[in-house]
Coordinates of C-alpha atoms in Angstrom, one line a residue:
X1 CA 55.5 -129.8 -39.9
X2 CA 54.7 -128.4 -43.4
X3 CA 55.6 -132.1 -44.5
X4 CA 53.0 -133.6 -42.1
X5 CA 50.4 -131.2 -43.2
X6 CA 51.0 -131.6 -46.9
X7 CA 50.8 -135.6 -46.3
X8 CA 47.8 -135.0 -44.4
X9 CA 45.9 -133.6 -47.1
X10 CA 43.3 -135.7 -49.2
X11 CA 43.5 -135.8 -53.2
X12 CA 41.0 -133.5 -53.6
X13 CA 42.6 -130.9 -51.2
X14 CA 45.8 -130.9 -53.0
X15 CA 43.9 -130.6 -56.2
X16 CA 42.1 -127.4 -54.9
X17 CA 45.7 -126.0 -53.6
X18 CA 47.4 -126.3 -56.9
X19 CA 44.2 -124.6 -58.9
X20 CA 44.3 -121.7 -56.5
X21 CA 48.1 -121.3 -56.9
X22 CA 47.6 -121.6 -60.7
X23 CA 45.0 -118.7 -60.6
X24 CA 46.9 -116.5 -58.0
X25 CA 49.9 -116.7 -60.9
X26 CA 47.3 -116.2 -63.7
X27 CA 46.1 -113.0 -62.2
X28 CA 49.5 -110.9 -62.3
X29 CA 49.2 -108.6 -64.9
X30 CA 51.1 -108.9 -68.6
X31 CA 51.6 -105.3 -69.9
X32 CA 53.1 -106.4 -73.1
X33 CA 51.2 -106.1 -76.6
X34 CA 48.3 -103.7 -76.9
X35 CA 47.4 -100.7 -74.8
X36 CA 48.2 -101.8 -71.1
X37 CA 46.7 -105.6 -71.8
X38 CA 43.4 -104.0 -72.5
X39 CA 42.2 -106.4 -75.1
X40 CA 42.7 -109.0 -72.3
X41 CA 40.1 -107.5 -69.9
X42 CA 36.8 -108.5 -70.4
X43 CA 34.6 -105.3 -70.4
X44 CA 30.7 -104.6 -70.2
X45 CA 28.9 -101.4 -71.1
X46 CA 28.0 -99.7 -67.7
X47 CA 27.0 -96.3 -69.0
X48 CA 25.5 -94.7 -72.1
X49 CA 23.8 -91.5 -72.9
X50 CA 22.5 -89.4 -75.8
X51 CA 23.9 -85.8 -75.6
X52 CA 22.4 -83.0 -77.9
X53 CA 26.1 -81.9 -78.0
X54 CA 27.8 -82.5 -81.6
X55 CA 31.2 -84.3 -81.7
X56 CA 31.8 -81.3 -84.5
X57 CA 30.4 -78.6 -83.3
X58 CA 30.8 -75.1 -84.9
X59 CA 30.4 -71.6 -83.5
X60 CA 31.6 -68.2 -84.0
X61 CA 32.5 -64.7 -82.7
X62 CA 29.0 -64.2 -82.8
X63 CA 27.1 -60.8 -83.9
X64 CA 24.0 -62.1 -84.1
X65 CA 22.5 -65.4 -82.8
X66 CA 19.0 -66.9 -84.1
X67 CA 19.3 -70.7 -82.5
X68 CA 22.4 -72.6 -81.1
X69 CA 21.2 -75.9 -81.7
X70 CA 20.3 -75.3 -85.3
X71 CA 24.0 -73.5 -85.9
X72 CA 22.0 -70.6 -87.8
X73 CA 25.0 -68.4 -87.0
X74 CA 28.3 -68.4 -88.6
X75 CA 29.5 -64.8 -88.3
X76 CA 33.1 -63.6 -88.8
X77 CA 35.3 -66.5 -87.5
X78 CA 34.3 -70.2 -87.5
X79 CA 35.8 -72.6 -85.3
X80 CA 35.6 -76.3 -85.7
X81 CA 35.7 -78.9 -82.7
X82 CA 34.6 -81.7 -81.1
X83 CA 32.7 -79.9 -78.1
X84 CA 32.3 -83.2 -76.3
X85 CA 35.8 -84.3 -76.6
X86 CA 36.8 -81.0 -74.8
X87 CA 36.1 -83.2 -71.9
X88 CA 39.5 -84.9 -73.0
X89 CA 41.2 -81.8 -74.0
X90 CA 43.1 -80.8 -70.7
X91 CA 40.9 -77.6 -70.8
X92 CA 38.5 -76.1 -68.6
X93 CA 35.7 -78.0 -69.2
X94 CA 37.7 -81.2 -68.2
X95 CA 38.6 -79.5 -65.0
X96 CA 35.2 -78.5 -64.3
X97 CA 33.8 -81.7 -64.6
X98 CA 36.0 -83.3 -62.7
X99 CA 36.3 -81.2 -59.9
X100 CA 32.3 -81.8 -59.8
X101 CA 33.0 -85.6 -60.1
X102 CA 34.8 -85.3 -56.9
X103 CA 38.3 -85.1 -58.5
X104 CA 40.4 -83.1 -56.4
X105 CA 44.0 -81.6 -57.4
X106 CA 43.0 -82.6 -61.1
X107 CA 46.4 -82.7 -63.5
X108 CA 46.7 -84.4 -66.9
X109 CA 49.8 -84.1 -69.3
X110 CA 49.3 -83.2 -72.8
X111 CA 48.6 -85.7 -75.7
X112 CA 51.3 -87.1 -77.2
X113 CA 51.3 -89.0 -80.3
X114 CA 51.9 -92.7 -80.3
X115 CA 52.0 -95.4 -83.5
X116 CA 49.0 -96.2 -85.6
X117 CA 47.3 -92.8 -84.9
X118 CA 46.8 -93.0 -81.3
X119 CA 47.4 -90.1 -78.6
X120 CA 48.6 -90.8 -75.0
X121 CA 48.6 -89.0 -71.9
X122 CA 48.6 -89.5 -68.1
X123 CA 46.1 -88.3 -65.6
X124 CA 46.3 -87.8 -61.6
X125 CA 43.8 -86.8 -58.8
X126 CA 42.7 -87.2 -55.7
X127 CA 39.0 -88.6 -54.4
X128 CA 37.1 -86.2 -52.5
X129 CA 35.4 -87.7 -49.2
X130 CA 32.3 -87.7 -50.9
X131 CA 33.7 -90.5 -53.4
X132 CA 35.6 -92.3 -50.9
X133 CA 36.1 -92.0 -47.3
X134 CA 39.6 -93.0 -47.7
X135 CA 40.1 -90.4 -49.9
X136 CA 43.0 -92.0 -51.9
X137 CA 44.4 -90.8 -55.4
X138 CA 43.8 -92.2 -59.1
X139 CA 46.7 -92.3 -61.7
X140 CA 45.9 -93.0 -65.0
X141 CA 47.0 -93.5 -68.6
X142 CA 44.6 -92.8 -71.5
X143 CA 45.1 -93.8 -74.8
X144 CA 42.7 -92.2 -77.7
X145 CA 41.9 -93.0 -81.4
X146 CA 39.4 -92.1 -84.1
X147 CA 36.6 -94.8 -84.9
X148 CA 37.4 -96.8 -88.3
X149 CA 34.5 -94.5 -89.7
X150 CA 36.2 -91.0 -88.4
X151 CA 33.0 -90.4 -87.2
X152 CA 34.0 -90.3 -83.3
X153 CA 36.5 -91.6 -80.9
X154 CA 38.0 -94.2 -78.8
X155 CA 39.2 -93.6 -75.4
X156 CA 41.0 -96.4 -73.4
X157 CA 42.1 -95.7 -70.1
X158 CA 44.0 -97.7 -67.6
X159 CA 43.6 -96.5 -63.7
X160 CA 45.2 -97.2 -60.5
X161 CA 44.5 -96.8 -56.9
X162 CA 46.6 -95.7 -54.3
X163 CA 45.9 -95.1 -50.7
X164 CA 42.6 -97.3 -50.2
X165 CA 42.2 -100.7 -49.2
X166 CA 43.2 -103.5 -51.6
X167 CA 43.5 -100.6 -54.1
X168 CA 46.6 -102.7 -55.4
X169 CA 44.6 -105.9 -56.1
X170 CA 43.3 -104.6 -59.4
X171 CA 43.6 -102.0 -62.3
X172 CA 40.2 -100.5 -63.3
X173 CA 39.6 -100.6 -67.5
X174 CA 37.6 -98.2 -69.1
X175 CA 36.8 -97.4 -72.9
X176 CA 34.7 -94.6 -74.1
X177 CA 33.1 -94.4 -77.5
X178 CA 31.6 -91.2 -78.5
X179 CA 30.2 -90.9 -82.2
X180 CA 28.1 -88.6 -83.9
X181 CA 24.5 -89.5 -84.2
X182 CA 23.8 -91.4 -87.7
X183 CA 20.8 -89.5 -88.2
X184 CA 20.6 -86.1 -89.2
X185 CA 19.8 -84.9 -85.7
X186 CA 22.3 -83.0 -84.0
X187 CA 24.2 -84.8 -81.1
X188 CA 26.4 -87.8 -80.0
X189 CA 26.1 -91.1 -78.3
X190 CA 28.5 -91.9 -75.5
X191 CA 29.2 -95.5 -74.1
X192 CA 31.0 -96.5 -71.6
X193 CA 32.7 -100.0 -71.5
X194 CA 34.3 -100.8 -68.1
X195 CA 36.5 -104.3 -66.9
X196 CA 38.9 -105.2 -63.9
X197 CA 42.2 -106.8 -64.3
X198 CA 42.9 -108.9 -60.9
X199 CA 46.4 -108.7 -60.0
X200 CA 45.8 -110.4 -56.8
X201 CA 43.4 -113.0 -55.8
X202 CA 40.4 -111.8 -53.1
X203 CA 37.2 -113.3 -51.7
X204 CA 36.1 -109.5 -52.1
X205 CA 35.8 -109.7 -55.6
X206 CA 32.5 -109.3 -56.3
X207 CA 31.8 -106.8 -53.9
X208 CA 35.0 -104.7 -54.9
X209 CA 33.6 -105.1 -58.5
X210 CA 30.0 -103.7 -57.7
X211 CA 31.3 -100.6 -55.5
X212 CA 33.6 -99.2 -58.3
X213 CA 30.5 -100.0 -61.0
X214 CA 27.9 -98.0 -58.8
X215 CA 30.3 -95.7 -57.9
X216 CA 31.6 -95.0 -61.6
X217 CA 28.0 -94.6 -62.7
X218 CA 26.9 -91.9 -60.6
X219 CA 30.2 -90.2 -61.6
X220 CA 29.8 -90.4 -65.4
X221 CA 26.4 -89.2 -65.0
X222 CA 27.7 -86.2 -63.3
X223 CA 30.5 -85.8 -65.7
X224 CA 28.6 -85.7 -69.1
X225 CA 25.8 -83.7 -67.1
X226 CA 28.3 -81.0 -67.0
X227 CA 29.2 -81.5 -70.7
X228 CA 25.5 -80.7 -71.3
X229 CA 25.3 -78.2 -69.2
X230 CA 28.1 -76.0 -70.3
X231 CA 27.4 -76.7 -74.1
X232 CA 23.7 -75.2 -73.7
X233 CA 25.4 -72.1 -72.6
X234 CA 27.1 -71.1 -75.3

């Protein structure tokens, strides 16, 4: 029966079948090489913001504060920290931001040193029903490294979905770039790039991509809104 069908196909149909099979094979993931094959994924900017939050933030055990934003206080003990990078520190700010953005049961491993001055960690959380009616779970691997000019960080992330329709058809790739303003103004520039690595072929690629980007942009706005709000309280 299959042989009869093959003979009944036109040359154009046979070519189409070969092309589809070839495309399906090419969509299989290849995690060799650099960080989980991130260099092979087409990335586009989906979010950016300028935060009045310095990448290098100085604050002290204060006795007197005249102006937080102008840093007119360095009293007793001065602590240097990248406030915006606290979002990726595994601390209170990160947990608070992720919960606000619909990430439940959030957990992350400590950063571990990798080759070439890079650090890597694992993340896992469940989706609030506001984010996904299927709930579902997200696991991801993040890798961070300093920018060449040492004025900020790259955070690259590969995310995998479980418990959602077609979640095993793709991986989500993100790249955060957090960098100090080049001017004398206090603050940092945040840029987020997005891409999808398709592991299986589906007719719904465009719709899935559109939905993910829309959801992602909303969550990023909430997350960095929390960062700015928390900084203003310190």
